């Protein structure tokens, strides 16, 4: 499987990246987008995480500075100012790629000999830009799996999940592109939280990758405890592993629309499963093998 990853690292993005880079997947490119952190911070984190995991060879690109339409205000509460909860990792030795992520993604997809699995674990700004640059890219993507939205409530507001809330117009653009994404929303990612047993296993991981993951998880756990949010949620790990192993997700076809006009419900994903099959524009995750996902991430962290 060839894969592209677009993300906003962020702690759960970083855990997803470290897990992905221990999976038997051909990662042909990764890109950073504005979201949990300013894009320059996410770009630095992504480059450093790739090198730290021994994959400095993977090309990493810097993407959108701002959402398509709205402004953006960075909030360091959940992932810390550095986006990794203060975890220290060495700087990547690789030279910075100067090409913008949107054009790089379009170039890589056009050149691919086989359809590519594309995963997005941050706001969809880069994905929307690439698809607007070249709508025919839809034919080069076998599956677009996106962490975002919710069939139930939001997390940033009662209605909106963070990745959609940052750039709802990007979600609307991607949903109308014909690419038919797999939506991995809060309704399933909230089922995948680090348990006390998982933390005990993580405590025993002595690999360099495991030690960095432990530092990030300690910050992430504290944030969740202070927020009263329960177990630290592995949102982006669910999307990445669900893309590699679709059998870990249960999905249903639906028509998904995104609210972009209302101050109260901006970023809400309105999921309609009543729609006739030809009107469905998305496959929405409604179930997940949470234990398998958690075990697979811990196994990856233990392997180096
Ligand atoms: O709402 C959770 C999502 O927003 C995750 O992708 C997390 O990293 C943040 O980007
Ligand atoms: Ca993310």
GROMACS .gro file of C-alpha atoms and ligand atoms in nm:
model
  315
    1UNK     CA    1   0.000   0.000   0.000
    2UNK     CA    2   0.128   0.348  -0.094
    3UNK     CA    3   0.023   0.620   0.149
    4UNK     CA    4   0.026   0.999   0.180
    5UNK     CA    5  -0.029   1.155   0.523
    6UNK     CA    6  -0.142   1.513   0.589
    7UNK     CA    7  -0.141   1.613   0.957
    8UNK     CA    8  -0.105   1.882   1.223
    9UNK     CA    9   0.133   1.727   1.480
   10UNK     CA   10   0.000   1.750   1.766
   11UNK     CA   11   0.040   1.467   2.011
   12UNK     CA   12  -0.214   1.222   1.873
   13UNK     CA   13  -0.086   1.296   1.522
   14UNK     CA   14   0.267   1.218   1.647
   15UNK     CA   15   0.153   0.888   1.798
   16UNK     CA   16  -0.018   0.806   1.467
   17UNK     CA   17   0.301   0.895   1.274
   18UNK     CA   18   0.524   0.682   1.499
   19UNK     CA   19   0.276   0.395   1.464
   20UNK     CA   20   0.248   0.435   1.085
   21UNK     CA   21   0.625   0.434   1.036
   22UNK     CA   22   0.643   0.090   1.203
   23UNK     CA   23   0.369  -0.054   0.978
   24UNK     CA   24   0.436  -0.236   0.645
   25UNK     CA   25   0.322   0.064   0.441
   26UNK     CA   26   0.507   0.256   0.167
   27UNK     CA   27   0.476   0.616   0.291
   28UNK     CA   28   0.551   0.825  -0.020
   29UNK     CA   29   0.507   1.166   0.139
   30UNK     CA   30   0.388   1.356   0.445
   31UNK     CA   31   0.261   1.713   0.480
   32UNK     CA   32   0.187   1.957   0.759
   33UNK     CA   33  -0.120   2.179   0.780
   34UNK     CA   34  -0.228   2.456   1.017
   35UNK     CA   35  -0.423   2.312   1.309
   36UNK     CA   36  -0.308   2.202   1.655
   37UNK     CA   37  -0.005   2.424   1.601
   38UNK     CA   38   0.103   2.691   1.348
   39UNK     CA   39   0.210   2.521   1.026
   40UNK     CA   40   0.582   2.598   1.075
   41UNK     CA   41   0.572   2.418   1.411
   42UNK     CA   42   0.383   2.124   1.262
   43UNK     CA   43   0.627   2.109   0.970
   44UNK     CA   44   0.925   2.102   1.210
   45UNK     CA   45   0.760   1.834   1.425
   46UNK     CA   46   0.675   1.621   1.123
   47UNK     CA   47   1.029   1.637   0.983
   48UNK     CA   48   1.180   1.562   1.323
   49UNK     CA   49   0.941   1.272   1.393
   50UNK     CA   50   1.016   1.113   1.053
   51UNK     CA   51   1.392   1.135   1.114
   52UNK     CA   52   1.356   1.015   1.476
   53UNK     CA   53   1.171   0.708   1.351
   54UNK     CA   54   1.456   0.641   1.107
   55UNK     CA   55   1.261   0.766   0.802
   56UNK     CA   56   1.434   1.092   0.715
   57UNK     CA   57   1.409   0.966   0.355
   58UNK     CA   58   1.033   1.036   0.340
   59UNK     CA   59   0.971   1.375   0.172
   60UNK     CA   60   0.792   1.617   0.411
   61UNK     CA   61   0.617   1.931   0.288
   62UNK     CA   62   0.492   2.250   0.450
   63UNK     CA   63   0.129   2.336   0.372
   64UNK     CA   64  -0.134   2.597   0.441
   65UNK     CA   65  -0.057   2.872   0.689
   66UNK     CA   66  -0.426   2.964   0.726
   67UNK     CA   67  -0.768   2.803   0.663
   68UNK     CA   68  -0.931   2.873   0.324
   69UNK     CA   69  -1.162   3.148   0.445
   70UNK     CA   70  -1.162   3.209   0.820
   71UNK     CA   71  -0.886   3.339   1.042
   72UNK     CA   72  -0.711   3.110   1.286
   73UNK     CA   73  -0.612   3.152   1.650
   74UNK     CA   74  -0.365   2.900   1.790
   75UNK     CA   75  -0.455   2.748   2.130
   76UNK     CA   76  -0.166   2.560   2.297
   77UNK     CA   77  -0.386   2.402   2.566
   78UNK     CA   78  -0.421   2.049   2.432
   79UNK     CA   79  -0.085   1.981   2.266
   80UNK     CA   80   0.145   2.244   2.420
   81UNK     CA   81   0.319   2.536   2.254
   82UNK     CA   82   0.559   2.300   2.073
   83UNK     CA   83   0.277   2.063   1.974
   84UNK     CA   84   0.442   1.760   2.134
   85UNK     CA   85   0.372   1.829   2.501
   86UNK     CA   86   0.733   1.927   2.561
   87UNK     CA   87   0.877   1.595   2.442
   88UNK     CA   88   1.231   1.650   2.313
   89UNK     CA   89   1.336   1.492   1.984
   90UNK     CA   90   1.649   1.564   1.778
   91UNK     CA   91   1.619   1.799   1.480
   92UNK     CA   92   1.596   1.628   1.143
   93UNK     CA   93   1.923   1.632   0.944
   94UNK     CA   94   1.730   1.642   0.618
   95UNK     CA   95   1.715   1.965   0.416
   96UNK     CA   96   1.379   2.144   0.413
   97UNK     CA   97   1.161   2.080   0.110
   98UNK     CA   98   1.068   2.419  -0.036
   99UNK     CA   99   0.774   2.300  -0.250
  100UNK     CA  100   0.429   2.378  -0.106
  101UNK     CA  101   0.239   2.073   0.018
  102UNK     CA  102  -0.058   2.131  -0.213
  103UNK     CA  103   0.154   2.124  -0.529
  104UNK     CA  104   0.374   1.844  -0.396
  105UNK     CA  105   0.070   1.627  -0.319
  106UNK     CA  106  -0.068   1.690  -0.669
  107UNK     CA  107   0.269   1.608  -0.827
  108UNK     CA  108   0.314   1.287  -0.625
  109UNK     CA  109  -0.040   1.165  -0.693
  110UNK     CA  110  -0.009   1.236  -1.066
  111UNK     CA  111   0.318   1.041  -1.079
  112UNK     CA  112   0.193   0.742  -0.877
  113UNK     CA  113   0.171   0.416  -1.073
  114UNK     CA  114  -0.099   0.275  -0.840
  115UNK     CA  115  -0.389   0.438  -0.652
  116UNK     CA  116  -0.270   0.595  -0.326
  117UNK     CA  117  -0.428   0.574   0.019
  118UNK     CA  118  -0.445   0.930   0.151
  119UNK     CA  119  -0.490   0.999   0.522
  120UNK     CA  120  -0.563   1.336   0.680
  121UNK     CA  121  -0.548   1.383   1.055
  122UNK     CA  122  -0.571   1.762   1.068
  123UNK     CA  123  -0.788   2.028   0.903
  124UNK     CA  124  -0.849   1.959   0.532
  125UNK     CA  125  -0.699   2.281   0.396
  126UNK     CA  126  -0.412   2.110   0.209
  127UNK     CA  127  -0.641   1.836   0.080
  128UNK     CA  128  -0.891   2.090  -0.049
  129UNK     CA  129  -0.617   2.300  -0.213
  130UNK     CA  130  -0.466   1.999  -0.389
  131UNK     CA  131  -0.806   1.888  -0.519
  132UNK     CA  132  -0.881   2.241  -0.640
  133UNK     CA  133  -0.543   2.258  -0.815
  134UNK     CA  134  -0.624   1.937  -1.002
  135UNK     CA  135  -0.971   1.779  -0.956
  136UNK     CA  136  -0.859   1.474  -1.157
  137UNK     CA  137  -0.648   1.370  -0.857
  138UNK     CA  138  -0.964   1.202  -0.727
  139UNK     CA  139  -0.892   0.921  -0.975
  140UNK     CA  140  -0.543   0.865  -0.829
  141UNK     CA  141  -0.668   0.810  -0.471
  142UNK     CA  142  -0.789   0.465  -0.369
  143UNK     CA  143  -0.920   0.590  -0.031
  144UNK     CA  144  -0.915   0.921   0.152
  145UNK     CA  145  -0.948   0.853   0.525
  146UNK     CA  146  -1.006   1.163   0.738
  147UNK     CA  147  -1.007   1.211   1.112
  148UNK     CA  148  -1.275   1.472   1.169
  149UNK     CA  149  -1.637   1.554   1.224
  150UNK     CA  150  -1.885   1.361   1.434
  151UNK     CA  151  -2.223   1.192   1.402
  152UNK     CA  152  -2.294   1.313   1.754
  153UNK     CA  153  -2.150   1.616   1.934
  154UNK     CA  154  -1.839   1.823   1.881
  155UNK     CA  155  -1.538   1.891   2.101
  156UNK     CA  156  -1.442   2.252   2.024
  157UNK     CA  157  -1.807   2.358   2.039
  158UNK     CA  158  -2.115   2.148   2.120
  159UNK     CA  159  -2.161   2.112   1.742
  160UNK     CA  160  -1.812   2.107   1.586
  161UNK     CA  161  -1.510   1.879   1.598
  162UNK     CA  162  -1.172   2.060   1.592
  163UNK     CA  163  -1.042   1.961   1.245
  164UNK     CA  164  -1.368   2.070   1.082
  165UNK     CA  165  -1.401   2.377   1.304
  166UNK     CA  166  -1.063   2.511   1.189
  167UNK     CA  167  -1.167   2.494   0.823
  168UNK     CA  168  -1.527   2.389   0.751
  169UNK     CA  169  -1.504   2.533   0.400
  170UNK     CA  170  -1.222   2.289   0.323
  171UNK     CA  171  -1.440   2.000   0.438
  172UNK     CA  172  -1.727   2.127   0.220
  173UNK     CA  173  -1.492   2.153  -0.079
  174UNK     CA  174  -1.355   1.800  -0.030
  175UNK     CA  175  -1.702   1.651   0.019
  176UNK     CA  176  -1.818   1.803  -0.309
  177UNK     CA  177  -1.507   1.688  -0.502
  178UNK     CA  178  -1.637   1.336  -0.563
  179UNK     CA  179  -1.356   1.175  -0.363
  180UNK     CA  180  -1.602   1.019  -0.112
  181UNK     CA  181  -1.387   1.019   0.203
  182UNK     CA  182  -1.405   0.778   0.495
  183UNK     CA  183  -1.501   0.999   0.789
  184UNK     CA  184  -1.348   0.888   1.120
  185UNK     CA  185  -1.532   1.113   1.361
  186UNK     CA  186  -1.542   1.168   1.735
  187UNK     CA  187  -1.829   0.921   1.757
  188UNK     CA  188  -1.572   0.643   1.705
  189UNK     CA  189  -1.245   0.804   1.819
  190UNK     CA  190  -1.397   0.871   2.161
  191UNK     CA  191  -1.418   0.491   2.196
  192UNK     CA  192  -1.037   0.466   2.170
  193UNK     CA  193  -0.877   0.608   2.484
  194UNK     CA  194  -0.555   0.505   2.659
  195UNK     CA  195  -0.647   0.282   2.954
  196UNK     CA  196  -0.451   0.248   3.278
  197UNK     CA  197  -0.331  -0.091   3.149
  198UNK     CA  198  -0.207   0.079   2.831
  199UNK     CA  199  -0.016   0.334   3.037
  200UNK     CA  200   0.139   0.050   3.238
  201UNK     CA  201   0.258  -0.112   2.913
  202UNK     CA  202   0.387   0.223   2.788
  203UNK     CA  203   0.581   0.269   3.113
  204UNK     CA  204   0.771  -0.048   3.033
  205UNK     CA  205   0.875   0.056   2.682
  206UNK     CA  206   1.245   0.138   2.688
  207UNK     CA  207   1.298   0.218   2.319
  208UNK     CA  208   1.382   0.580   2.229
  209UNK     CA  209   1.053   0.606   2.039
  210UNK     CA  210   0.869   0.464   2.340
  211UNK     CA  211   1.031   0.714   2.575
  212UNK     CA  212   0.928   1.009   2.357
  213UNK     CA  213   0.577   0.869   2.326
  214UNK     CA  214   0.563   0.837   2.705
  215UNK     CA  215   0.660   1.202   2.749
  216UNK     CA  216   0.390   1.312   2.504
  217UNK     CA  217   0.131   1.085   2.667
  218UNK     CA  218   0.211   1.224   3.013
  219UNK     CA  219   0.126   1.576   2.894
  220UNK     CA  220  -0.178   1.455   2.701
  221UNK     CA  221  -0.306   1.258   3.005
  222UNK     CA  222  -0.273   1.565   3.229
  223UNK     CA  223  -0.467   1.779   2.982
  224UNK     CA  224  -0.745   1.522   2.967
  225UNK     CA  225  -0.759   1.495   3.346
  226UNK     CA  226  -0.771   1.873   3.388
  227UNK     CA  227  -1.045   1.895   3.125
  228UNK     CA  228  -1.247   1.614   3.273
  229UNK     CA  229  -1.231   1.442   2.935
  230UNK     CA  230  -1.161   1.089   3.059
  231UNK     CA  231  -0.905   0.864   2.894
  232UNK     CA  232  -0.664   1.037   2.649
  233UNK     CA  233  -0.820   0.986   2.306
  234UNK     CA  234  -0.613   0.842   2.019
  235UNK     CA  235  -0.813   1.020   1.748
  236UNK     CA  236  -0.549   1.018   1.472
  237UNK     CA  237  -0.420   0.669   1.547
  238UNK     CA  238  -0.773   0.545   1.471
  239UNK     CA  239  -0.773   0.713   1.130
  240UNK     CA  240  -0.426   0.589   1.032
  241UNK     CA  241  -0.482   0.228   1.143
  242UNK     CA  242  -0.832   0.235   0.995
  243UNK     CA  243  -0.673   0.330   0.660
  244UNK     CA  244  -0.416   0.049   0.680
  245UNK     CA  245  -0.664  -0.211   0.810
  246UNK     CA  246  -1.019  -0.118   0.706
  247UNK     CA  247  -1.152  -0.423   0.891
  248UNK     CA  248  -1.088  -0.237   1.218
  249UNK     CA  249  -1.363   0.011   1.129
  250UNK     CA  250  -1.733  -0.038   1.063
  251UNK     CA  251  -1.859   0.221   0.815
  252UNK     CA  252  -2.196   0.314   0.667
  253UNK     CA  253  -2.268   0.522   0.352
  254UNK     CA  254  -2.423   0.862   0.414
  255UNK     CA  255  -2.463   1.211   0.281
  256UNK     CA  256  -2.255   1.450   0.491
  257UNK     CA  257  -2.299   1.826   0.480
  258UNK     CA  258  -2.098   2.082   0.677
  259UNK     CA  259  -2.235   2.399   0.837
  260UNK     CA  260  -2.036   2.706   0.728
  261UNK     CA  261  -2.289   2.990   0.773
  262UNK     CA  262  -2.395   2.977   1.137
  263UNK     CA  263  -2.190   3.128   1.420
  264UNK     CA  264  -2.355   2.882   1.659
  265UNK     CA  265  -2.301   2.559   1.463
  266UNK     CA  266  -2.010   2.643   1.228
  267UNK     CA  267  -1.817   2.323   1.155
  268UNK     CA  268  -2.101   2.084   1.239
  269UNK     CA  269  -2.107   1.770   1.022
  270UNK     CA  270  -2.468   1.683   0.942
  271UNK     CA  271  -2.473   1.309   0.868
  272UNK     CA  272  -2.777   1.176   0.682
  273UNK     CA  273  -2.791   0.797   0.651
  274UNK     CA  274  -3.139   0.807   0.501
  275UNK     CA  275  -3.002   0.919   0.165
  276UNK     CA  276  -3.035   0.711  -0.151
  277UNK     CA  277  -2.701   0.541  -0.235
  278UNK     CA  278  -2.635   0.771  -0.531
  279UNK     CA  279  -2.662   1.075  -0.299
  280UNK     CA  280  -2.406   0.943  -0.051
  281UNK     CA  281  -2.077   1.136  -0.058
  282UNK     CA  282  -1.903   0.977   0.239
  283UNK     CA  283  -1.850   0.648   0.424
  284UNK     CA  284  -1.894   0.726   0.792
  285UNK     CA  285  -1.725   0.518   1.061
  286UNK     CA  286  -1.979   0.399   1.317
  287UNK     CA  287  -1.780   0.125   1.492
  288UNK     CA  288  -1.417   0.050   1.580
  289UNK     CA  289  -1.210  -0.237   1.725
  290UNK     CA  290  -1.067  -0.016   1.999
  291UNK     CA  291  -0.864  -0.286   2.175
  292UNK     CA  292  -0.696  -0.387   1.850
  293UNK     CA  293  -0.610  -0.025   1.772
  294UNK     CA  294  -0.456   0.041   2.114
  295UNK     CA  295  -0.259  -0.285   2.107
  296UNK     CA  296  -0.130  -0.214   1.755
  297UNK     CA  297  -0.004   0.132   1.857
  298UNK     CA  298   0.171  -0.002   2.168
  299UNK     CA  299   0.331  -0.281   1.962
  300UNK     CA  300   0.463  -0.023   1.716
  301UNK     CA  301   0.608   0.190   1.997
  302UNK     CA  302   0.778  -0.117   2.145
  303UNK     CA  303   0.947  -0.199   1.816
  304UNK     CA  304   1.180   0.095   1.826
  305LIG     O1  305  -1.068   1.659   1.731
  305LIG     C1  306  -0.951   1.580   1.732
  305LIG     C2  307  -0.861   1.618   1.620
  305LIG     O2  308  -0.821   1.754   1.634
  305LIG     C3  309  -0.729   1.538   1.618
  305LIG     O3  310  -0.683   1.526   1.487
  305LIG     C4  311  -0.635   1.624   1.697
  305LIG     O4  312  -0.498   1.605   1.659
  305LIG     C5  313  -0.681   1.761   1.656
  305LIG     O5  314  -0.616   1.794   1.534
  306LIG    CA1  315  -0.459   1.601   1.430
   0.00000   0.00000   0.00000
